[in-house]
């Protein structure tokens, strides 16, 4: 449970997050108790799920986006290679892959411990995350629907 | 190429990073031109080396720690699955795995765009990274050597 000082800082960060979204004209659902928001964005090919939250205990701003498909069992190995390859070139954020269930979630976090974070930081988080998800979600889906070998997968993701 | 203001900000962040390490009496090497510091830590099993770079263009603090081994060709798929297992459990930071040569690197990033970062934040980055790498490196090595399957690796992580 976050102490009072951490909670206050987290609430400030959440206000700044909402300010950024309002400034950029985003329509979103707010949960002020959980310090989270949810919305979606239109990508080039697939819709982009957007969930942002402020973790008061850890003092972390978190972006999460779940892929709108599940990886079937016979393609799980291929997607492990695809996700690894996508992550390898990345500057910030990563795709998290729950191999046992075939779920892929993009995650990007930024700490604000004892720090003051501005609107532009959240703008950066949202912009980079949506762009990265949009870049890879269709490639992952193509690999799911294909019978590409791991070596072929590497070439597609590169 | 960073503009003058970005570079000034980056140097200020670099200075805060160095102060954070100085205040805990850590020995490190620094390159003030490149805004990079490097340091080593003795872990429970394997030694750990860290690089922290202030990226002036992107306004990011970027921390890396490369594993001191590679996954051999015959264990490359296992490396991909194991690193995915680990990443799914992480709250901050991630393992980057190069399937083409078996190299594995822990990465953690923090943005300082439009923000004022405290020394405590750098303490957090260093502490969490050291703990995470120390927890994972020996187990990943066992997967690389074929001693553990990715499933067994996951069981070790989740207890």
Tab-separated table of C-alpha atoms in Angstrom:
chain	number	residue	atom	x	y	z
A	1	UNK	CA	0.000	0.000	0.000
A	2	UNK	CA	1.508	3.337	-1.034
A	3	UNK	CA	2.272	5.781	1.761
A	4	UNK	CA	0.700	9.251	1.727
A	5	UNK	CA	3.643	10.964	0.047
A	6	UNK	CA	3.874	8.321	-2.685
A	7	UNK	CA	0.128	8.402	-3.235
A	8	UNK	CA	0.130	12.180	-3.549
A	9	UNK	CA	2.956	12.043	-6.095
A	10	UNK	CA	1.109	9.312	-7.983
A	11	UNK	CA	-2.091	11.364	-8.046
A	12	UNK	CA	-0.136	14.318	-9.409
A	13	UNK	CA	1.353	12.124	-12.109
A	14	UNK	CA	-2.130	10.845	-12.982
A	15	UNK	CA	-3.416	14.416	-13.314
A	16	UNK	CA	-0.545	15.163	-15.672
A	17	UNK	CA	-1.356	12.043	-17.709
A	18	UNK	CA	-5.000	13.104	-18.062
A	19	UNK	CA	-3.917	16.651	-18.928
A	20	UNK	CA	-1.818	15.242	-21.772
A	21	UNK	CA	-4.695	13.158	-23.101
A	22	UNK	CA	-7.123	16.098	-22.904
A	23	UNK	CA	-4.646	18.408	-24.589
A	24	UNK	CA	-4.346	15.958	-27.488
A	25	UNK	CA	-8.094	15.403	-27.790
A	26	UNK	CA	-8.174	11.723	-26.729
A	27	UNK	CA	-11.482	10.159	-25.636
A	28	UNK	CA	-10.817	7.794	-22.762
A	29	UNK	CA	-12.323	6.014	-19.772
A	30	UNK	CA	-10.948	7.118	-16.428
A	31	UNK	CA	-10.643	5.147	-13.204
A	32	UNK	CA	-9.461	7.631	-10.611
A	33	UNK	CA	-9.399	5.044	-7.808
A	34	UNK	CA	-7.005	2.851	-9.764
A	35	UNK	CA	-5.203	5.846	-11.354
A	36	UNK	CA	-5.734	4.323	-14.780
A	37	UNK	CA	-7.164	5.164	-18.167
A	38	UNK	CA	-8.294	3.021	-21.074
A	39	UNK	CA	-8.976	3.835	-24.695
A	40	UNK	CA	-8.123	2.631	-28.168
A	41	UNK	CA	-6.457	4.018	-31.225
A	42	UNK	CA	-6.817	3.232	-34.922
A	43	UNK	CA	-3.680	1.738	-36.328
A	44	UNK	CA	-2.683	1.216	-39.964
A	45	UNK	CA	-4.075	-2.321	-39.892
A	46	UNK	CA	-5.288	-3.413	-36.470
A	47	UNK	CA	-6.898	-1.430	-33.642
A	48	UNK	CA	-4.545	-0.531	-30.776
A	49	UNK	CA	-5.643	-1.206	-27.205
A	50	UNK	CA	-4.343	1.523	-24.853
A	51	UNK	CA	-4.155	1.204	-21.089
A	52	UNK	CA	-2.085	3.612	-19.018
A	53	UNK	CA	-1.796	3.608	-15.268
A	54	UNK	CA	0.184	5.071	-12.411
A	55	UNK	CA	1.566	2.484	-9.989
A	56	UNK	CA	1.682	4.374	-6.704
A	57	UNK	CA	3.617	1.692	-4.774
A	58	UNK	CA	6.376	1.406	-7.328
A	59	UNK	CA	6.125	5.018	-8.553
A	60	UNK	CA	5.945	3.845	-12.154
A	61	UNK	CA	3.992	5.129	-15.136
A	62	UNK	CA	2.882	2.103	-17.170
A	63	UNK	CA	1.646	1.723	-20.738
A	64	UNK	CA	0.140	-1.627	-21.760
A	65	UNK	CA	-1.390	-2.743	-25.044
A	66	UNK	CA	-2.720	-6.259	-25.643
A	67	UNK	CA	-2.635	-7.696	-29.161
A	68	UNK	CA	-6.180	-8.363	-30.440
A	69	UNK	CA	-5.403	-12.014	-31.174
A	70	UNK	CA	-4.117	-15.116	-29.399
A	71	UNK	CA	-1.291	-17.275	-30.692
A	72	UNK	CA	-2.438	-20.862	-31.248
A	73	UNK	CA	-0.368	-23.663	-29.718
A	74	UNK	CA	1.267	-24.739	-32.979
A	75	UNK	CA	2.650	-21.230	-33.606
A	76	UNK	CA	3.915	-20.464	-30.092
A	77	UNK	CA	7.580	-21.204	-30.859
A	78	UNK	CA	7.551	-19.050	-33.987
A	79	UNK	CA	6.092	-16.106	-32.064
A	80	UNK	CA	8.723	-16.484	-29.321
A	81	UNK	CA	11.306	-15.874	-32.029
A	82	UNK	CA	9.282	-13.004	-33.540
A	83	UNK	CA	8.775	-11.249	-30.209
A	84	UNK	CA	12.455	-11.654	-29.300
A	85	UNK	CA	13.493	-10.226	-32.624
A	86	UNK	CA	11.135	-7.264	-32.288
A	87	UNK	CA	12.409	-6.510	-28.781
A	88	UNK	CA	16.043	-6.733	-29.823
A	89	UNK	CA	15.938	-3.576	-31.929
A	90	UNK	CA	13.845	-1.569	-29.507
A	91	UNK	CA	14.975	1.562	-27.669
A	92	UNK	CA	12.122	1.701	-25.148
A	93	UNK	CA	9.396	-0.760	-24.194
A	94	UNK	CA	9.092	-4.453	-24.954
A	95	UNK	CA	6.614	-7.062	-26.059
A	96	UNK	CA	5.779	-9.462	-23.242
A	97	UNK	CA	4.682	-12.889	-24.434
A	98	UNK	CA	2.841	-15.343	-22.207
A	99	UNK	CA	3.913	-18.494	-24.007
A	100	UNK	CA	1.521	-20.796	-22.133
A	101	UNK	CA	-1.538	-18.806	-23.282
A	102	UNK	CA	-0.350	-17.213	-26.520
A	103	UNK	CA	-0.931	-13.664	-25.241
A	104	UNK	CA	1.242	-10.750	-26.379
A	105	UNK	CA	1.223	-7.418	-24.543
A	106	UNK	CA	3.367	-4.368	-25.276
A	107	UNK	CA	4.728	-2.752	-22.112
A	108	UNK	CA	6.510	0.544	-21.634
A	109	UNK	CA	7.281	1.936	-18.183
A	110	UNK	CA	8.934	5.016	-16.786
A	111	UNK	CA	9.858	5.630	-13.171
A	112	UNK	CA	8.972	8.894	-11.445
A	113	UNK	CA	10.426	8.132	-8.005
A	114	UNK	CA	10.926	11.424	-6.139
A	115	UNK	CA	10.725	13.143	-9.516
A	116	UNK	CA	8.483	15.615	-11.285
A	117	UNK	CA	7.188	14.417	-14.638
A	118	UNK	CA	5.669	16.679	-17.265
A	119	UNK	CA	3.001	16.391	-19.940
A	120	UNK	CA	5.603	15.817	-22.663
A	121	UNK	CA	6.867	12.684	-20.926
A	122	UNK	CA	3.431	11.074	-21.117
A	123	UNK	CA	3.063	12.322	-24.671
A	124	UNK	CA	6.324	10.537	-25.480
A	125	UNK	CA	5.168	7.311	-23.770
A	126	UNK	CA	1.881	7.224	-25.627
A	127	UNK	CA	3.327	8.231	-28.993
A	128	UNK	CA	6.215	5.766	-28.981
A	129	UNK	CA	4.038	2.940	-27.671
A	130	UNK	CA	1.272	3.364	-30.256
A	131	UNK	CA	3.813	3.670	-33.040
A	132	UNK	CA	5.663	0.531	-31.928
A	133	UNK	CA	2.489	-1.528	-31.522
A	134	UNK	CA	1.257	-0.361	-34.922
A	135	UNK	CA	4.571	-1.334	-36.492
A	136	UNK	CA	4.557	-4.902	-35.212
A	137	UNK	CA	0.991	-6.076	-34.565
A	138	UNK	CA	0.242	-6.928	-38.185
A	139	UNK	CA	3.609	-8.677	-38.606
A	140	UNK	CA	2.902	-10.835	-35.556
A	141	UNK	CA	-0.558	-11.691	-36.898
A	142	UNK	CA	0.888	-12.582	-40.282
A	143	UNK	CA	3.351	-14.945	-38.607
A	144	UNK	CA	0.507	-16.517	-36.568
A	145	UNK	CA	-1.411	-17.231	-39.767
A	146	UNK	CA	1.623	-18.537	-41.655
A	147	UNK	CA	3.829	-21.618	-41.413
A	148	UNK	CA	7.108	-19.667	-41.429
A	149	UNK	CA	10.132	-21.256	-39.805
A	150	UNK	CA	12.034	-19.351	-37.079
A	151	UNK	CA	14.705	-18.299	-39.607
A	152	UNK	CA	12.028	-16.949	-41.936
A	153	UNK	CA	10.363	-15.165	-39.000
A	154	UNK	CA	13.621	-13.363	-38.187
A	155	UNK	CA	13.776	-11.965	-41.727
A	156	UNK	CA	10.188	-10.684	-41.563
A	157	UNK	CA	10.735	-8.869	-38.275
A	158	UNK	CA	14.132	-7.367	-39.148
B	1	UNK	CA	21.903	15.563	-33.429
B	2	UNK	CA	20.866	17.149	-30.088
B	3	UNK	CA	20.349	20.873	-29.919
B	4	UNK	CA	22.113	22.991	-27.270
B	5	UNK	CA	19.185	22.841	-24.824
B	6	UNK	CA	18.850	19.053	-25.143
B	7	UNK	CA	22.578	18.662	-24.590
B	8	UNK	CA	22.498	20.901	-21.518
B	9	UNK	CA	19.605	18.853	-20.082
B	10	UNK	CA	21.429	15.630	-20.826
B	11	UNK	CA	24.555	16.853	-19.048
B	12	UNK	CA	22.483	17.835	-16.033
B	13	UNK	CA	20.914	14.362	-15.928
B	14	UNK	CA	24.372	12.804	-16.284
B	15	UNK	CA	25.585	14.869	-13.361
B	16	UNK	CA	22.639	13.688	-11.216
B	17	UNK	CA	23.401	10.089	-12.173
B	18	UNK	CA	27.064	10.477	-11.134
B	19	UNK	CA	26.060	12.127	-7.840
B	20	UNK	CA	23.717	9.215	-7.090
B	21	UNK	CA	26.547	6.720	-7.596
B	22	UNK	CA	29.032	8.872	-5.651
B	23	UNK	CA	26.678	9.092	-2.690
B	24	UNK	CA	26.719	5.295	-2.403
B	25	UNK	CA	30.506	5.176	-2.932
B	26	UNK	CA	30.249	3.125	-6.125
B	27	UNK	CA	33.322	2.898	-8.330
B	28	UNK	CA	32.592	3.534	-11.967
B	29	UNK	CA	34.183	4.751	-15.191
B	30	UNK	CA	32.732	7.766	-16.900
B	31	UNK	CA	32.924	9.320	-20.350
B	32	UNK	CA	31.677	12.890	-20.036
B	33	UNK	CA	31.741	13.456	-23.810
B	34	UNK	CA	29.567	10.454	-24.604
B	35	UNK	CA	27.582	10.775	-21.324
B	36	UNK	CA	28.203	7.098	-20.508
B	37	UNK	CA	29.119	5.421	-17.258
B	38	UNK	CA	30.128	1.790	-16.796
B	39	UNK	CA	30.454	-0.284	-13.654
B	40	UNK	CA	30.686	-3.879	-12.519
B	41	UNK	CA	28.922	-5.703	-9.705
B	42	UNK	CA	29.640	-9.087	-8.114
B	43	UNK	CA	26.474	-11.120	-8.160
B	44	UNK	CA	25.497	-14.310	-6.336
B	45	UNK	CA	26.824	-16.447	-9.191
B	46	UNK	CA	27.985	-14.522	-12.241
B	47	UNK	CA	29.664	-11.146	-12.514
B	48	UNK	CA	27.532	-8.360	-13.922
B	49	UNK	CA	28.593	-5.391	-16.022
B	50	UNK	CA	26.402	-2.341	-16.548
B	51	UNK	CA	26.416	0.542	-18.998
B	52	UNK	CA	24.260	3.620	-18.404
B	53	UNK	CA	23.942	6.127	-21.222
B	54	UNK	CA	22.170	9.485	-21.304
B	55	UNK	CA	20.616	9.739	-24.765
B	56	UNK	CA	20.406	13.488	-25.403
B	57	UNK	CA	18.414	13.191	-28.665
B	58	UNK	CA	15.705	10.980	-27.212
B	59	UNK	CA	15.920	12.389	-23.657
B	60	UNK	CA	16.260	8.905	-22.205
B	61	UNK	CA	18.348	7.261	-19.496
B	62	UNK	CA	19.318	3.876	-20.956
B	63	UNK	CA	20.768	1.090	-18.846
B	64	UNK	CA	22.135	-2.146	-20.294
B	65	UNK	CA	23.684	-5.293	-18.884
B	66	UNK	CA	24.898	-7.939	-21.303
B	67	UNK	CA	24.940	-11.561	-20.114
B	68	UNK	CA	28.503	-12.963	-20.006
B	69	UNK	CA	27.534	-15.918	-22.242
B	70	UNK	CA	25.628	-16.598	-25.454
B	71	UNK	CA	23.066	-19.230	-26.318
B	72	UNK	CA	24.701	-21.709	-28.716
B	73	UNK	CA	23.042	-22.399	-32.051
B	74	UNK	CA	21.398	-25.602	-30.886
B	75	UNK	CA	19.722	-23.731	-27.962
B	76	UNK	CA	18.587	-20.596	-29.780
B	77	UNK	CA	14.871	-21.405	-29.700
B	78	UNK	CA	15.090	-22.281	-26.006
B	79	UNK	CA	16.749	-18.895	-25.422
B	80	UNK	CA	13.857	-17.133	-27.183
B	81	UNK	CA	11.239	-18.958	-25.110
B	82	UNK	CA	13.107	-18.495	-21.819
B	83	UNK	CA	13.623	-14.756	-22.340
B	84	UNK	CA	9.934	-14.410	-23.194
B	85	UNK	CA	9.044	-16.253	-19.961
B	86	UNK	CA	11.241	-13.848	-17.989
B	87	UNK	CA	9.932	-10.705	-19.676
B	88	UNK	CA	6.326	-11.600	-18.954
B	89	UNK	CA	7.139	-11.587	-15.239
B	90	UNK	CA	9.067	-8.313	-15.205
B	91	UNK	CA	7.503	-5.039	-14.080
B	92	UNK	CA	10.318	-2.796	-15.326
B	93	UNK	CA	13.082	-3.541	-17.789
B	94	UNK	CA	13.302	-6.412	-20.247
B	95	UNK	CA	15.666	-8.946	-21.772
B	96	UNK	CA	16.690	-8.340	-25.351
B	97	UNK	CA	17.623	-11.563	-27.105
B	98	UNK	CA	19.373	-11.786	-30.449
B	99	UNK	CA	18.163	-15.038	-32.036
B	100	UNK	CA	20.813	-14.759	-34.760
B	101	UNK	CA	23.795	-14.935	-32.407
B	102	UNK	CA	22.418	-15.953	-29.003
B	103	UNK	CA	23.365	-12.767	-27.185
B	104	UNK	CA	21.142	-11.639	-24.316
B	105	UNK	CA	21.098	-8.171	-22.720
B	106	UNK	CA	18.994	-6.687	-19.916
B	107	UNK	CA	17.670	-3.227	-20.753
B	108	UNK	CA	15.913	-0.592	-18.654
B	109	UNK	CA	14.923	2.911	-19.752
B	110	UNK	CA	13.552	6.063	-18.138
B	111	UNK	CA	12.406	9.169	-19.955
B	112	UNK	CA	13.338	12.600	-18.636
B	113	UNK	CA	11.464	14.557	-21.270
B	114	UNK	CA	9.891	17.645	-19.701
B	115	UNK	CA	10.788	16.157	-16.307
B	116	UNK	CA	13.117	16.581	-13.351
B	117	UNK	CA	14.646	13.277	-12.267
B	118	UNK	CA	15.904	12.772	-8.731
B	119	UNK	CA	18.999	10.821	-7.614
B	120	UNK	CA	16.587	8.346	-5.977
B	121	UNK	CA	15.349	7.387	-9.425
B	122	UNK	CA	18.860	6.370	-10.442
B	123	UNK	CA	19.215	4.403	-7.193
B	124	UNK	CA	16.033	2.585	-8.167
B	125	UNK	CA	17.248	1.843	-11.706
B	126	UNK	CA	20.587	0.506	-10.503
B	127	UNK	CA	19.123	-1.547	-7.625
B	128	UNK	CA	16.299	-3.114	-9.625
B	129	UNK	CA	18.609	-3.877	-12.549
B	130	UNK	CA	21.237	-5.505	-10.342
B	131	UNK	CA	18.603	-7.627	-8.590
B	132	UNK	CA	16.912	-8.642	-11.819
B	133	UNK	CA	20.106	-9.537	-13.656
B	134	UNK	CA	21.447	-11.409	-10.614
B	135	UNK	CA	18.227	-13.391	-10.364
B	136	UNK	CA	18.100	-14.301	-14.044
B	137	UNK	CA	21.660	-14.725	-15.295
B	138	UNK	CA	22.525	-18.073	-13.683
B	139	UNK	CA	19.187	-19.599	-14.624
B	140	UNK	CA	19.515	-18.401	-18.221
B	141	UNK	CA	22.997	-19.902	-18.348
B	142	UNK	CA	21.528	-23.253	-17.309
B	143	UNK	CA	19.046	-23.016	-20.212
B	144	UNK	CA	21.920	-22.122	-22.569
B	145	UNK	CA	23.846	-25.191	-21.385
B	146	UNK	CA	20.822	-27.466	-21.794
B	147	UNK	CA	20.580	-28.189	-18.070
B	148	UNK	CA	17.158	-26.542	-17.777
B	149	UNK	CA	14.316	-26.520	-20.269
B	150	UNK	CA	12.438	-23.238	-20.684
B	151	UNK	CA	9.557	-24.741	-18.666
B	152	UNK	CA	11.906	-25.642	-15.804
B	153	UNK	CA	13.388	-22.138	-16.028
B	154	UNK	CA	9.913	-20.647	-15.664
B	155	UNK	CA	9.198	-22.872	-12.640
B	156	UNK	CA	12.396	-21.638	-10.983
B	157	UNK	CA	11.309	-18.025	-11.524
B	158	UNK	CA	7.798	-18.496	-10.234
B	159	UNK	CA	8.834	-20.713	-7.331
